[in-house]
C-alpha cells in the first residue's frame, strides 16, 4: 500500500469539483484495508472511502484526512443453483465498474440488474444508497455485503436484512455511516429470468413489441433512454459533468400529498406521483417527481448560474459547466431548494454525498 499526499480529487469524480485529499491510497487487495485503517487511526485522520466518484460533491477545501480509493476487482460466479436450478450467485469486487458487471450478467442471460445498465460508479458504491433506476434497485438482488468493520477491526459479512435497505438508503449512508469499507458484494440473479418492464418509459419503448424483449434488448433500451436524459456518461457531452440526480424524489404522507395536489390544481397543474409503499403501513405514501417540482419552480433544463447549471436534458442533474467550484454547485443547490420550498412548501433533499463540508 502506497500513501500519496495532496492528491486532487476533482478528476476522480464525475462532477469534477473540489480540492485535494491530504493523504490518498488506492487499495487493490482486501489485505491492505486493515493497514490503511491503522494509518488513519494512529494519526487521528478522518477517513473517506472513494469508489468511482459518481455521487459526490467534494468541498473546495478538499479532504483533511485519508481518502481510500477501493479498486478491489474480480467477478466470480460459483454457480450455486437453488432448487429450481436457476439462481446464479455472483461475488463482485467493490472496485469493479458497476456497468461491466451488469453487462456480464446480461451476457450470461441472468436477470435482476438489466434495468440498472448505464449507471456509473463502482460495485462497492451500489449498496450505499441502494442504487436504483427503471423499476429495479440493487437491494432486489443483493444477498450479502462483505465489508471491513472499522469498529470491530475485522472483516464481516452482512446479510441483506442487516443492510437496512430503503429508497436511496441503507445503514451505510445512515445509521452506520463511516463504519464499513465495502470489499465485495454478493448478488443472486436469475438465469433465464424475464426482464423487468415495470417502468413507464420502458413499456413505451417496447409498446409495439408482440414478444417479450430479451435481457440484452432491455439493457440497450435503458441505455438509450438514459442517454436521451444525459444520465449515461458519454465522453464529450457536457451534460454528463454531474453527480446524476441531485435531489431525491420526495416521499409524502397522504396528507402532505393532498396539500401539494391542491396547490397544483389551483394552478391548473397535476403533479406526477406514484405509490411509494414498500410495506402495508406505507401504502398511502406517494413519491413525487423532484424534476417536476424543480421545473415548476422557475428552473428549466439548461438553466445557468455562472459556472454551475442544470443539464439541458434533465432538470434534476446539476452540472459543472466548465470550471465550476464546489461553492458554485452548492450555491445553485441552495437556490433550487429555496425556490421549490417557496413554490411548493417542500424541502428537496440532496442525493449526492457532500465530502469535506
Ligand atoms: C450520470 C449519472 C447518472 C446516475 N444515475 C443514477 C441512477 O440512475 N440511480 C442511482 O441510484 N444513482 C445514480 N447515479 C449516482 C451514482 O452513480 C451511484 O450512487 C453510484 O453507486 C456511486 O458509486 P461510486 O462508486 O461512484 O461511489 P462514490 O461516488 O465514490 O461514493 C458514494 C458514496 O459511497 C461510499 N462508497 C463508495 N464505495 C464504497 C466502498 N467500497 N465502501 C464503503 N463506502 C463506499 C462513499 O464513501 C460515498 O459515501 C448517477 C450518477 C451519475 C453521474
PDB file of C-alpha atoms in Angstrom, residues 132-312:
ATOM      1  CA  UNK A 132     -31.986   2.101  -8.362  1.00  0.00           C
ATOM      2  CA  UNK A 133     -33.477   3.004 -11.732  1.00  0.00           C
ATOM      3  CA  UNK A 134     -36.260   1.981 -14.105  1.00  0.00           C
ATOM      4  CA  UNK A 135     -38.042  -0.238 -11.599  1.00  0.00           C
ATOM      5  CA  UNK A 136     -35.075  -2.108 -10.104  1.00  0.00           C
ATOM      6  CA  UNK A 137     -32.932  -1.498  -7.011  1.00  0.00           C
ATOM      7  CA  UNK A 138     -29.736  -3.348  -6.098  1.00  0.00           C
ATOM      8  CA  UNK A 139     -31.413  -4.470  -2.881  1.00  0.00           C
ATOM      9  CA  UNK A 140     -33.679  -6.676  -5.041  1.00  0.00           C
ATOM     10  CA  UNK A 141     -30.688  -8.887  -5.850  1.00  0.00           C
ATOM     11  CA  UNK A 142     -28.085  -8.316  -3.101  1.00  0.00           C
ATOM     12  CA  UNK A 143     -27.623 -11.424  -0.957  1.00  0.00           C
ATOM     13  CA  UNK A 144     -24.903 -10.058   1.303  1.00  0.00           C
ATOM     14  CA  UNK A 145     -22.162  -7.450   1.589  1.00  0.00           C
ATOM     15  CA  UNK A 146     -18.622  -8.307   2.646  1.00  0.00           C
ATOM     16  CA  UNK A 147     -17.023  -5.380   4.440  1.00  0.00           C
ATOM     17  CA  UNK A 148     -14.242  -4.324   6.758  1.00  0.00           C
ATOM     18  CA  UNK A 149     -15.829  -3.158  10.016  1.00  0.00           C
ATOM     19  CA  UNK A 150     -13.751  -0.256  11.326  1.00  0.00           C
ATOM     20  CA  UNK A 151     -15.472  -0.530  14.722  1.00  0.00           C
ATOM     21  CA  UNK A 152     -14.601  -4.192  15.289  1.00  0.00           C
ATOM     22  CA  UNK A 153     -11.416  -4.068  13.219  1.00  0.00           C
ATOM     23  CA  UNK A 154     -12.347  -7.190  11.240  1.00  0.00           C
ATOM     24  CA  UNK A 155     -13.979  -8.397   8.041  1.00  0.00           C
ATOM     25  CA  UNK A 156     -17.697  -9.156   8.368  1.00  0.00           C
ATOM     26  CA  UNK A 157     -20.405 -10.448   6.042  1.00  0.00           C
ATOM     27  CA  UNK A 158     -23.675  -8.564   6.336  1.00  0.00           C
ATOM     28  CA  UNK A 159     -26.691 -10.480   5.052  1.00  0.00           C
ATOM     29  CA  UNK A 160     -29.226  -8.361   3.158  1.00  0.00           C
ATOM     30  CA  UNK A 161     -31.614  -7.794   6.117  1.00  0.00           C
ATOM     31  CA  UNK A 162     -28.709  -6.302   8.122  1.00  0.00           C
ATOM     32  CA  UNK A 163     -28.097  -3.705   5.387  1.00  0.00           C
ATOM     33  CA  UNK A 164     -31.335  -1.806   6.127  1.00  0.00           C
ATOM     34  CA  UNK A 165     -32.187  -1.027   2.521  1.00  0.00           C
ATOM     35  CA  UNK A 166     -34.793   1.608   1.681  1.00  0.00           C
ATOM     36  CA  UNK A 167     -35.299   4.132  -1.119  1.00  0.00           C
ATOM     37  CA  UNK A 168     -31.784   5.597  -1.707  1.00  0.00           C
ATOM     38  CA  UNK A 169     -30.789   4.493   1.774  1.00  0.00           C
ATOM     39  CA  UNK A 170     -29.046   1.758   3.735  1.00  0.00           C
ATOM     40  CA  UNK A 171     -27.177   1.517   7.029  1.00  0.00           C
ATOM     41  CA  UNK A 172     -24.080   2.537   5.040  1.00  0.00           C
ATOM     42  CA  UNK A 173     -25.381   6.077   4.435  1.00  0.00           C
ATOM     43  CA  UNK A 174     -27.473   6.435   7.602  1.00  0.00           C
ATOM     44  CA  UNK A 175     -27.173   4.713  10.985  1.00  0.00           C
ATOM     45  CA  UNK A 176     -23.720   3.182  10.329  1.00  0.00           C
ATOM     46  CA  UNK A 177     -22.271   5.833   8.027  1.00  0.00           C
ATOM     47  CA  UNK A 178     -18.466   5.649   8.006  1.00  0.00           C
ATOM     48  CA  UNK A 179     -18.307   2.292   9.811  1.00  0.00           C
ATOM     49  CA  UNK A 180     -17.820  -0.131   6.914  1.00  0.00           C
ATOM     50  CA  UNK A 181     -15.448  -0.337   3.976  1.00  0.00           C
ATOM     51  CA  UNK A 182     -17.268  -2.480   1.433  1.00  0.00           C
ATOM     52  CA  UNK A 183     -14.975  -5.122  -0.077  1.00  0.00           C
ATOM     53  CA  UNK A 184     -17.286  -7.317  -2.141  1.00  0.00           C
ATOM     54  CA  UNK A 185     -20.988  -7.510  -2.902  1.00  0.00           C
ATOM     55  CA  UNK A 186     -22.777 -10.829  -3.431  1.00  0.00           C
ATOM     56  CA  UNK A 187     -25.749 -10.873  -5.802  1.00  0.00           C
ATOM     57  CA  UNK A 188     -28.356 -13.504  -6.565  1.00  0.00           C
ATOM     58  CA  UNK A 189     -29.619 -13.292 -10.144  1.00  0.00           C
ATOM     59  CA  UNK A 190     -31.983 -15.495 -12.113  1.00  0.00           C
ATOM     60  CA  UNK A 191     -30.723 -17.340 -15.158  1.00  0.00           C
ATOM     61  CA  UNK A 192     -33.266 -17.108 -17.982  1.00  0.00           C
ATOM     62  CA  UNK A 193     -35.433 -14.749 -15.939  1.00  0.00           C
ATOM     63  CA  UNK A 194     -37.741 -12.259 -17.646  1.00  0.00           C
ATOM     64  CA  UNK A 195     -36.629  -8.621 -17.855  1.00  0.00           C
ATOM     65  CA  UNK A 196     -38.308  -6.164 -15.520  1.00  0.00           C
ATOM     66  CA  UNK A 197     -40.535  -3.869 -17.563  1.00  0.00           C
ATOM     67  CA  UNK A 198     -42.444  -2.064 -14.816  1.00  0.00           C
ATOM     68  CA  UNK A 199     -41.320   1.419 -15.712  1.00  0.00           C
ATOM     69  CA  UNK A 200     -43.495   3.562 -17.999  1.00  0.00           C
ATOM     70  CA  UNK A 201     -40.558   4.707 -20.187  1.00  0.00           C
ATOM     71  CA  UNK A 202     -39.604   1.096 -20.832  1.00  0.00           C
ATOM     72  CA  UNK A 203     -43.171  -0.011 -21.516  1.00  0.00           C
ATOM     73  CA  UNK A 204     -43.453   2.836 -24.025  1.00  0.00           C
ATOM     74  CA  UNK A 205     -40.189   1.797 -25.663  1.00  0.00           C
ATOM     75  CA  UNK A 206     -41.493  -1.735 -26.232  1.00  0.00           C
ATOM     76  CA  UNK A 207     -45.148  -0.762 -26.883  1.00  0.00           C
ATOM     77  CA  UNK A 208     -45.158  -2.093 -30.464  1.00  0.00           C
ATOM     78  CA  UNK A 209     -43.466  -5.298 -29.452  1.00  0.00           C
ATOM     79  CA  UNK A 210     -45.512  -8.508 -29.555  1.00  0.00           C
ATOM     80  CA  UNK A 211     -42.972 -10.767 -27.801  1.00  0.00           C
ATOM     81  CA  UNK A 212     -41.082 -10.303 -24.558  1.00  0.00           C
ATOM     82  CA  UNK A 213     -37.810  -8.408 -25.102  1.00  0.00           C
ATOM     83  CA  UNK A 214     -34.547 -10.138 -24.283  1.00  0.00           C
ATOM     84  CA  UNK A 215     -32.457  -9.006 -21.306  1.00  0.00           C
ATOM     85  CA  UNK A 216     -29.909  -7.555 -23.734  1.00  0.00           C
ATOM     86  CA  UNK A 217     -32.618  -5.593 -25.554  1.00  0.00           C
ATOM     87  CA  UNK A 218     -33.950  -4.266 -22.244  1.00  0.00           C
ATOM     88  CA  UNK A 219     -30.471  -3.248 -21.185  1.00  0.00           C
ATOM     89  CA  UNK A 220     -29.918  -1.482 -24.534  1.00  0.00           C
ATOM     90  CA  UNK A 221     -33.287   0.300 -24.222  1.00  0.00           C
ATOM     91  CA  UNK A 222     -32.378   1.529 -20.733  1.00  0.00           C
ATOM     92  CA  UNK A 223     -29.076   2.887 -22.026  1.00  0.00           C
ATOM     93  CA  UNK A 224     -30.841   4.639 -24.908  1.00  0.00           C
ATOM     94  CA  UNK A 225     -33.369   6.265 -22.556  1.00  0.00           C
ATOM     95  CA  UNK A 226     -30.601   7.223 -20.112  1.00  0.00           C
ATOM     96  CA  UNK A 227     -28.552   8.807 -22.905  1.00  0.00           C
ATOM     97  CA  UNK A 228     -31.514  10.902 -24.029  1.00  0.00           C
ATOM     98  CA  UNK A 229     -31.729  12.233 -20.468  1.00  0.00           C
ATOM     99  CA  UNK A 230     -27.984  12.862 -20.058  1.00  0.00           C
ATOM    100  CA  UNK A 231     -27.866  10.092 -17.458  1.00  0.00           C
ATOM    101  CA  UNK A 232     -25.337   8.000 -19.364  1.00  0.00           C
ATOM    102  CA  UNK A 233     -21.745   9.173 -19.259  1.00  0.00           C
ATOM    103  CA  UNK A 234     -20.835   9.910 -22.859  1.00  0.00           C
ATOM    104  CA  UNK A 235     -17.396  11.452 -23.451  1.00  0.00           C
ATOM    105  CA  UNK A 236     -17.694  14.980 -24.814  1.00  0.00           C
ATOM    106  CA  UNK A 237     -21.250  15.537 -23.551  1.00  0.00           C
ATOM    107  CA  UNK A 238     -21.049  18.463 -21.105  1.00  0.00           C
ATOM    108  CA  UNK A 239     -24.405  17.491 -19.591  1.00  0.00           C
ATOM    109  CA  UNK A 240     -22.685  14.442 -18.095  1.00  0.00           C
ATOM    110  CA  UNK A 241     -20.412  16.507 -15.840  1.00  0.00           C
ATOM    111  CA  UNK A 242     -22.811  15.857 -12.993  1.00  0.00           C
ATOM    112  CA  UNK A 243     -23.441  13.645  -9.989  1.00  0.00           C
ATOM    113  CA  UNK A 244     -26.600  12.218 -11.579  1.00  0.00           C
ATOM    114  CA  UNK A 245     -29.887  13.223  -9.969  1.00  0.00           C
ATOM    115  CA  UNK A 246     -29.074  15.920  -7.461  1.00  0.00           C
ATOM    116  CA  UNK A 247     -32.308  15.631  -5.463  1.00  0.00           C
ATOM    117  CA  UNK A 248     -34.268  12.649  -4.200  1.00  0.00           C
ATOM    118  CA  UNK A 249     -37.912  12.283  -5.158  1.00  0.00           C
ATOM    119  CA  UNK A 250     -39.761  13.413  -2.023  1.00  0.00           C
ATOM    120  CA  UNK A 251     -41.876  10.756  -0.346  1.00  0.00           C
ATOM    121  CA  UNK A 252     -45.001  12.436   1.061  1.00  0.00           C
ATOM    122  CA  UNK A 253     -47.648  11.324   3.519  1.00  0.00           C
ATOM    123  CA  UNK A 254     -51.222  11.117   2.231  1.00  0.00           C
ATOM    124  CA  UNK A 255     -51.968  14.489   3.846  1.00  0.00           C
ATOM    125  CA  UNK A 256     -48.842  16.240   2.503  1.00  0.00           C
ATOM    126  CA  UNK A 257     -49.597  14.898  -0.949  1.00  0.00           C
ATOM    127  CA  UNK A 258     -53.193  16.139  -0.765  1.00  0.00           C
ATOM    128  CA  UNK A 259     -51.915  19.643   0.087  1.00  0.00           C
ATOM    129  CA  UNK A 260     -49.467  19.572  -2.804  1.00  0.00           C
ATOM    130  CA  UNK A 261     -52.045  18.253  -5.271  1.00  0.00           C
ATOM    131  CA  UNK A 262     -54.461  21.028  -4.229  1.00  0.00           C
ATOM    132  CA  UNK A 263     -51.783  23.690  -4.669  1.00  0.00           C
ATOM    133  CA  UNK A 264     -51.019  22.300  -8.113  1.00  0.00           C
ATOM    134  CA  UNK A 265     -54.698  22.067  -9.081  1.00  0.00           C
ATOM    135  CA  UNK A 266     -55.162  25.748  -8.166  1.00  0.00           C
ATOM    136  CA  UNK A 267     -52.557  26.485 -10.860  1.00  0.00           C
ATOM    137  CA  UNK A 268     -54.201  24.097 -13.308  1.00  0.00           C
ATOM    138  CA  UNK A 269     -51.413  21.536 -12.874  1.00  0.00           C
ATOM    139  CA  UNK A 270     -51.164  17.871 -11.926  1.00  0.00           C
ATOM    140  CA  UNK A 271     -48.112  16.605 -10.016  1.00  0.00           C
ATOM    141  CA  UNK A 272     -46.636  13.344 -11.340  1.00  0.00           C
ATOM    142  CA  UNK A 273     -46.537  10.856  -8.463  1.00  0.00           C
ATOM    143  CA  UNK A 274     -46.720   7.161  -7.736  1.00  0.00           C
ATOM    144  CA  UNK A 275     -47.297   4.900  -4.750  1.00  0.00           C
ATOM    145  CA  UNK A 276     -44.223   4.699  -2.536  1.00  0.00           C
ATOM    146  CA  UNK A 277     -45.435   1.993  -0.173  1.00  0.00           C
ATOM    147  CA  UNK A 278     -42.969  -0.811   0.465  1.00  0.00           C
ATOM    148  CA  UNK A 279     -44.888  -2.099   3.461  1.00  0.00           C
ATOM    149  CA  UNK A 280     -48.559  -2.106   4.425  1.00  0.00           C
ATOM    150  CA  UNK A 281     -48.130   0.898   6.710  1.00  0.00           C
ATOM    151  CA  UNK A 282     -46.580   2.980   3.965  1.00  0.00           C
ATOM    152  CA  UNK A 283     -49.174   2.207   1.318  1.00  0.00           C
ATOM    153  CA  UNK A 284     -50.658   5.688   1.398  1.00  0.00           C
ATOM    154  CA  UNK A 285     -47.306   7.405   0.849  1.00  0.00           C
ATOM    155  CA  UNK A 286     -46.655   8.944  -2.552  1.00  0.00           C
ATOM    156  CA  UNK A 287     -43.345   9.555  -4.262  1.00  0.00           C
ATOM    157  CA  UNK A 288     -43.402  12.835  -6.154  1.00  0.00           C
ATOM    158  CA  UNK A 289     -41.237  13.760  -9.122  1.00  0.00           C
ATOM    159  CA  UNK A 290     -38.472  16.076  -7.876  1.00  0.00           C
ATOM    160  CA  UNK A 291     -37.718  17.008 -11.515  1.00  0.00           C
ATOM    161  CA  UNK A 292     -41.295  18.270 -11.925  1.00  0.00           C
ATOM    162  CA  UNK A 293     -41.030  20.349  -8.737  1.00  0.00           C
ATOM    163  CA  UNK A 294     -37.753  21.880  -9.926  1.00  0.00           C
ATOM    164  CA  UNK A 295     -39.116  22.695 -13.374  1.00  0.00           C
ATOM    165  CA  UNK A 296     -42.300  24.192 -11.915  1.00  0.00           C
ATOM    166  CA  UNK A 297     -40.351  26.463  -9.576  1.00  0.00           C
ATOM    167  CA  UNK A 298     -38.667  28.504 -12.294  1.00  0.00           C
ATOM    168  CA  UNK A 299     -35.642  26.257 -13.016  1.00  0.00           C
ATOM    169  CA  UNK A 300     -35.758  24.882 -16.519  1.00  0.00           C
ATOM    170  CA  UNK A 301     -33.405  22.495 -18.278  1.00  0.00           C
ATOM    171  CA  UNK A 302     -30.327  24.412 -19.431  1.00  0.00           C
ATOM    172  CA  UNK A 303     -30.624  26.967 -16.585  1.00  0.00           C
ATOM    173  CA  UNK A 304     -27.229  28.598 -15.957  1.00  0.00           C
ATOM    174  CA  UNK A 305     -25.938  30.125 -12.734  1.00  0.00           C
ATOM    175  CA  UNK A 306     -22.365  31.156 -13.536  1.00  0.00           C
ATOM    176  CA  UNK A 307     -20.184  28.064 -13.912  1.00  0.00           C
ATOM    177  CA  UNK A 308     -22.891  25.818 -12.476  1.00  0.00           C
ATOM    178  CA  UNK A 309     -26.096  24.910 -14.240  1.00  0.00           C
ATOM    179  CA  UNK A 310     -28.855  22.433 -14.919  1.00  0.00           C
ATOM    180  CA  UNK A 311     -28.430  19.810 -17.623  1.00  0.00           C
ATOM    181  CA  UNK A 312     -30.120  20.559 -20.962  1.00  0.00           C
TER     182      UNK A 312
END
